[in-house]
Amino acid sequence: MLFRSAAILVVLAASTAVAEEPALDFNRDIRPILSENCFHCHGADAAQRQAELRLDDRDVAVEMGAITPGSTAESTVVERIASDDPDLRMPPPDSQRQLTAEQIAKLTRWIAEGAEYQPHWAFQPVRRPMPPAVAQTDWPRNDIDRFVLARLEQDGVAPSERAPLPTLLRRISLDLTGLPPTPAQLAAWQADAEPVAAAVDELLASPHYGERMAVDWLDVSRYADTHGFNNDSLRTMWRWRDWVIDAFNANLPYDRFITVQLAGDLLPEATLEDHVATGFNRNHVINSEGGIIDEEYRVEYVADRVRTTSLAWLGLTLECARCHDHKFDPVTQRDYYQMFAFFNSVDETGEDGRVGNAAPLMRAPTRDQQRRYDELLDEERAIEGPLNELLTASTPLREEEKQTPASSAMQAIEKQIALAAADAPLKLPAAEPAQAPVTGFDLNGGWAMLAWVKRDSATAASLISTMDFSAPRSSQGYGAGMQIGLTAEGAVDVRLAVRWPGYALNVRSIETLPVDQWSHVAVVGQGNTSSGFRIFIDGVEVETAVRHDDLTGNVSIGGTASIGHSGEPTNNAFAGELHRVRLLSGTVDEPQLDAVLAGEVLGEHRSAEPHDATWGQQLLRAATQQPPADELLAKPYAAWKAARQERLAYLRSFPTMMVVRDLPEPRQAFVLQRGQYDQPGDKVSPDVPSVFGLPLPQDQPRDRVALAKWFTDPRHPLTARVVVNRLWQSLLGVGLVKTVEDFGMQGEWPSHPELLDWLASEFVDSNWDVKQLVRLIVSSATYQQNSSATAEAWAHDPENRLLARGPRQRLTAEMIRDQALAA
């Protein structure tokens, strides 16, 4: 009761003393009060709005009489916030919110002054302000200091002196590399005419600079070495981590840093590093529990990407609009799912990652590995050139001279099944589904599949499959078995599964089969990881790409194999001809494999009709058939084959990492009622919230590339502000906006709004140069101040929001460890 009486007196005093103080600023003084105490029930969320009153909308508030500009007596808001009656008082007592006397006075003053509203500051375009004139002209080292000093002079506070040089150099070393300076470094820097500049130059060029910068970004990007859910199995995403370190060390422009992480896979002529960068969007937790609902968790992964992307570059809690319109920020539920749609087409499943990386994934060699791989490739090509010349100059064999290689190698294979071995090719699709009996094969041991293939059309289809897709998709039996097929482009696609696709292995050839031409295909498997699978086309081993590498348990096939179709509803029947389709069981050593391939590719049954030999067939025939077409071919061929085999074995040893790869056809996105995966509402297309007044680029598809261009548009009100604020926090302990991850209505007003906008403008105008921004901040007198202060100064500004002293930060866990190791 005493508090309420005091509040009423404050209200009365405020209404008569408006002209005695400068006018209140809505964004600085009033919005935080309304956002914290009122908008939950009287804000943007129509579902939660009480009494149809909106206090975030001036027109509605005035129309309903809640606010009468200039008149506190006629404004029901003033009556309600100062009332002693618990039935009238706002906020209601049971809301656990309560206005202080000071807040009541501010609201009352604001209404008396005319109740002017302003658009939220963070959603307005960045305007580059002029550095202010200051009285103390000998302290500033750059324009940052002029903004800081103007605020200090306004508050009657003096800045601190420069920190002692050894202390300052140590601070800079820890901030830029995470490591303490060595005695030798300290001595060298202090001997320089410009010690700080010398230290900054050396530290920005250090490889440890990228490591220090990466630490903060890995936290924002939720980087981890395990999947996070119940099994918490290991993932190998360190390749993305190293990309981040390299990007900071190379000073990759920050707009490019954003673009490749959001959409590197969609860029024209995307490089390996562009694909690696997309690991940013795969760092989310992944569930491999057998009992989960697959689609439920796939939706969770997409929601995670929206959350991380919005926090990283918008500084907004966009996820609050997943189940309903945002209660505080002008972001609707439809806005949320339009952002969701950008990330909804990743080719992934909810249950995955039981023994390693979850699809989509790719091989991602390190730079050293790539360098060695290029050397092996050059060695192979150096042999291949002369080999081709010899092949071109060789004399073709006459028919009577040709000898079919011995078939003893094939006969020596203990277990072999002829699935389509008639003298005439099997023409597909047949009127009746083609099937063949298969006795039990354990595919975790060695095995091989051989076939002659002639495809009539560019259509994805299965060649041979023992997979059973009749079981429910959620069951362990769904898609269990083996399948070898072709993609629409003609790549050979090999799948083994305990359950498809979450418990499966999927390897695909880079080389493709032509249309309307006979080709020989061989798949050789050993074990249940991608490194044990090899694909041969026309007797020549080809490069492969890994699609899934999460096979668990033994895969045995038996019963019936389907020839030319998979049984999967979405898979087409094979259109073309197959001949001599065979399965071999048991480990096949290299000499056996060479003999088997030569026998099949060059034998009298090489296909049922003549065809022009491919380069691989010509080479195999000329170099291995007896008598040889040219004796000079034998040794170069053996050397080339050994070089190719070494290169491809090295390729299969590369680490994999999870990347972003979209489905061929985008998934349709919907507004999900209450955020539930199984309650789709209206359809939505990819788009961005309209509150920023900045539409997507109109000159390209609405994909993640367009989203990246939107984020990096110099007119974007948030991206540069959020990035420079996070960097400021890293170097000075507290952001200019203290709520680093919330620039919305619930976020804090900047301590130095003009400085924040000046830094954001400077960052964009420098072509997003991160090192230049770092150098600018650490070179300022603001950063270089002594961190000590008097008790009165600490009491006046305990968090150093005025920046009257230097940063005083605790070492992070990594720095403490490295400090101990250095000592």
PDB file of C-alpha atoms in Angstrom, residues 389-506:
ATOM      1  CA  GLU A 389      49.187 -42.934 -77.664  1.00  0.00           C
ATOM      2  CA  LEU A 390      50.315 -46.569 -77.627  1.00  0.00           C
ATOM      3  CA  LEU A 391      46.688 -47.710 -77.660  1.00  0.00           C
ATOM      4  CA  THR A 392      45.903 -45.533 -80.666  1.00  0.00           C
ATOM      5  CA  ALA A 393      48.971 -46.836 -82.529  1.00  0.00           C
ATOM      6  CA  SER A 394      48.375 -50.501 -81.664  1.00  0.00           C
ATOM      7  CA  THR A 395      47.397 -52.986 -84.372  1.00  0.00           C
ATOM      8  CA  PRO A 396      43.883 -54.445 -83.919  1.00  0.00           C
ATOM      9  CA  LEU A 397      43.798 -58.215 -83.549  1.00  0.00           C
ATOM     10  CA  ARG A 398      42.302 -60.351 -86.261  1.00  0.00           C
ATOM     11  CA  GLU A 399      39.333 -62.416 -85.159  1.00  0.00           C
ATOM     12  CA  GLU A 400      41.211 -65.697 -85.576  1.00  0.00           C
ATOM     13  CA  GLU A 401      44.014 -64.410 -83.305  1.00  0.00           C
ATOM     14  CA  LYS A 402      41.728 -63.455 -80.434  1.00  0.00           C
ATOM     15  CA  GLN A 403      41.641 -65.751 -77.471  1.00  0.00           C
ATOM     16  CA  THR A 404      39.042 -65.586 -74.722  1.00  0.00           C
ATOM     17  CA  PRO A 405      40.697 -65.254 -71.311  1.00  0.00           C
ATOM     18  CA  ALA A 406      40.511 -68.348 -69.174  1.00  0.00           C
ATOM     19  CA  SER A 407      37.266 -68.672 -67.239  1.00  0.00           C
ATOM     20  CA  SER A 408      38.967 -70.522 -64.398  1.00  0.00           C
ATOM     21  CA  ALA A 409      38.970 -67.392 -62.220  1.00  0.00           C
ATOM     22  CA  MET A 410      35.182 -67.228 -62.292  1.00  0.00           C
ATOM     23  CA  GLN A 411      34.899 -70.952 -61.712  1.00  0.00           C
ATOM     24  CA  ALA A 412      37.215 -70.694 -58.704  1.00  0.00           C
ATOM     25  CA  ILE A 413      34.769 -68.446 -56.857  1.00  0.00           C
ATOM     26  CA  GLU A 414      33.121 -70.802 -54.396  1.00  0.00           C
ATOM     27  CA  LYS A 415      29.691 -69.237 -54.422  1.00  0.00           C
ATOM     28  CA  GLN A 416      28.214 -67.586 -57.473  1.00  0.00           C
ATOM     29  CA  ILE A 417      24.653 -67.078 -58.566  1.00  0.00           C
ATOM     30  CA  ALA A 418      23.629 -66.349 -62.104  1.00  0.00           C
ATOM     31  CA  LEU A 419      20.619 -64.027 -61.862  1.00  0.00           C
ATOM     32  CA  ALA A 420      20.213 -63.356 -65.551  1.00  0.00           C
ATOM     33  CA  ALA A 421      22.505 -65.653 -67.500  1.00  0.00           C
ATOM     34  CA  ALA A 422      20.481 -66.645 -70.528  1.00  0.00           C
ATOM     35  CA  ASP A 423      22.183 -66.402 -73.896  1.00  0.00           C
ATOM     36  CA  ALA A 424      19.871 -63.537 -74.859  1.00  0.00           C
ATOM     37  CA  PRO A 425      19.708 -60.318 -72.818  1.00  0.00           C
ATOM     38  CA  LEU A 426      16.778 -59.747 -70.493  1.00  0.00           C
ATOM     39  CA  LYS A 427      14.595 -56.990 -72.009  1.00  0.00           C
ATOM     40  CA  LEU A 428      13.017 -54.723 -69.383  1.00  0.00           C
ATOM     41  CA  PRO A 429      10.553 -53.651 -68.272  1.00  0.00           C
ATOM     42  CA  ALA A 430       8.984 -57.044 -68.813  1.00  0.00           C
ATOM     43  CA  ALA A 431       5.283 -57.797 -68.695  1.00  0.00           C
ATOM     44  CA  GLU A 432       5.886 -59.736 -65.508  1.00  0.00           C
ATOM     45  CA  PRO A 433       8.374 -58.563 -62.855  1.00  0.00           C
ATOM     46  CA  ALA A 434      11.676 -60.343 -63.348  1.00  0.00           C
ATOM     47  CA  GLN A 435      12.860 -62.237 -60.293  1.00  0.00           C
ATOM     48  CA  ALA A 436      15.561 -64.742 -59.433  1.00  0.00           C
ATOM     49  CA  PRO A 437      16.117 -66.997 -56.409  1.00  0.00           C
ATOM     50  CA  VAL A 438      19.005 -66.081 -54.088  1.00  0.00           C
ATOM     51  CA  THR A 439      20.360 -68.273 -51.329  1.00  0.00           C
ATOM     52  CA  GLY A 440      21.768 -66.658 -48.179  1.00  0.00           C
ATOM     53  CA  PHE A 441      24.600 -64.201 -48.758  1.00  0.00           C
ATOM     54  CA  ASP A 442      26.407 -62.455 -45.894  1.00  0.00           C
ATOM     55  CA  LEU A 443      27.320 -59.092 -47.397  1.00  0.00           C
ATOM     56  CA  ASN A 444      29.618 -58.080 -44.532  1.00  0.00           C
ATOM     57  CA  GLY A 445      32.172 -60.459 -46.015  1.00  0.00           C
ATOM     58  CA  GLY A 446      33.517 -60.082 -49.530  1.00  0.00           C
ATOM     59  CA  TRP A 447      31.072 -60.056 -52.420  1.00  0.00           C
ATOM     60  CA  ALA A 448      30.684 -58.759 -55.937  1.00  0.00           C
ATOM     61  CA  MET A 449      27.969 -58.072 -58.503  1.00  0.00           C
ATOM     62  CA  LEU A 450      28.682 -58.219 -62.241  1.00  0.00           C
ATOM     63  CA  ALA A 451      26.345 -57.242 -65.076  1.00  0.00           C
ATOM     64  CA  TRP A 452      26.135 -56.019 -68.640  1.00  0.00           C
ATOM     65  CA  VAL A 453      23.812 -53.007 -68.814  1.00  0.00           C
ATOM     66  CA  LYS A 454      22.186 -51.085 -71.645  1.00  0.00           C
ATOM     67  CA  ARG A 455      19.801 -48.384 -70.532  1.00  0.00           C
ATOM     68  CA  ASP A 456      17.191 -46.977 -72.905  1.00  0.00           C
ATOM     69  CA  SER A 457      16.397 -43.751 -71.065  1.00  0.00           C
ATOM     70  CA  ALA A 458      17.797 -41.260 -68.582  1.00  0.00           C
ATOM     71  CA  THR A 459      15.664 -42.482 -65.693  1.00  0.00           C
ATOM     72  CA  ALA A 460      16.677 -43.510 -62.190  1.00  0.00           C
ATOM     73  CA  ALA A 461      15.984 -47.214 -61.711  1.00  0.00           C
ATOM     74  CA  SER A 462      17.107 -50.352 -59.901  1.00  0.00           C
ATOM     75  CA  LEU A 463      19.106 -53.050 -61.668  1.00  0.00           C
ATOM     76  CA  ILE A 464      18.960 -55.637 -58.906  1.00  0.00           C
ATOM     77  CA  SER A 465      17.383 -55.396 -55.461  1.00  0.00           C
ATOM     78  CA  THR A 466      16.667 -57.605 -52.486  1.00  0.00           C
ATOM     79  CA  MET A 467      15.334 -54.648 -50.468  1.00  0.00           C
ATOM     80  CA  ASP A 468      11.882 -55.072 -48.968  1.00  0.00           C
ATOM     81  CA  PHE A 469       9.832 -51.889 -48.932  1.00  0.00           C
ATOM     82  CA  SER A 470       6.566 -53.557 -47.964  1.00  0.00           C
ATOM     83  CA  ALA A 471       7.161 -53.106 -44.216  1.00  0.00           C
ATOM     84  CA  PRO A 472       6.119 -49.832 -42.507  1.00  0.00           C
ATOM     85  CA  ARG A 473       8.665 -47.079 -42.968  1.00  0.00           C
ATOM     86  CA  SER A 474       9.197 -46.857 -39.210  1.00  0.00           C
ATOM     87  CA  SER A 475      10.047 -50.553 -38.853  1.00  0.00           C
ATOM     88  CA  GLN A 476      13.509 -52.106 -38.781  1.00  0.00           C
ATOM     89  CA  GLY A 477      12.646 -54.159 -41.864  1.00  0.00           C
ATOM     90  CA  TYR A 478      11.948 -51.227 -44.157  1.00  0.00           C
ATOM     91  CA  GLY A 479      14.281 -51.376 -47.145  1.00  0.00           C
ATOM     92  CA  ALA A 480      16.532 -54.021 -45.622  1.00  0.00           C
ATOM     93  CA  GLY A 481      18.895 -55.748 -48.060  1.00  0.00           C
ATOM     94  CA  MET A 482      20.981 -54.818 -51.078  1.00  0.00           C
ATOM     95  CA  GLN A 483      20.182 -52.703 -54.119  1.00  0.00           C
ATOM     96  CA  ILE A 484      22.283 -51.684 -57.114  1.00  0.00           C
ATOM     97  CA  GLY A 485      20.814 -49.253 -59.579  1.00  0.00           C
ATOM     98  CA  LEU A 486      21.373 -46.213 -61.763  1.00  0.00           C
ATOM     99  CA  THR A 487      20.617 -42.564 -61.149  1.00  0.00           C
ATOM    100  CA  ALA A 488      18.880 -40.513 -63.813  1.00  0.00           C
ATOM    101  CA  GLU A 489      22.334 -39.298 -64.880  1.00  0.00           C
ATOM    102  CA  GLY A 490      23.570 -42.892 -65.233  1.00  0.00           C
ATOM    103  CA  ALA A 491      25.726 -43.117 -62.097  1.00  0.00           C
ATOM    104  CA  VAL A 492      25.954 -46.568 -60.489  1.00  0.00           C
ATOM    105  CA  ASP A 493      24.225 -46.411 -57.094  1.00  0.00           C
ATOM    106  CA  VAL A 494      24.960 -49.091 -54.457  1.00  0.00           C
ATOM    107  CA  ARG A 495      22.927 -49.499 -51.254  1.00  0.00           C
ATOM    108  CA  LEU A 496      23.170 -51.885 -48.332  1.00  0.00           C
ATOM    109  CA  ALA A 497      20.732 -51.457 -45.464  1.00  0.00           C
ATOM    110  CA  VAL A 498      19.516 -52.912 -42.227  1.00  0.00           C
ATOM    111  CA  ARG A 499      16.859 -50.227 -42.601  1.00  0.00           C
ATOM    112  CA  TRP A 500      16.713 -47.594 -45.325  1.00  0.00           C
ATOM    113  CA  PRO A 501      17.913 -44.887 -45.132  1.00  0.00           C
ATOM    114  CA  GLY A 502      18.947 -44.368 -41.487  1.00  0.00           C
ATOM    115  CA  TYR A 503      20.899 -47.616 -41.052  1.00  0.00           C
ATOM    116  CA  ALA A 504      22.451 -47.882 -44.458  1.00  0.00           C
ATOM    117  CA  LEU A 505      25.463 -47.524 -46.692  1.00  0.00           C
ATOM    118  CA  ASN A 506      25.115 -45.768 -50.039  1.00  0.00           C
TER     119      ASN A 506
END
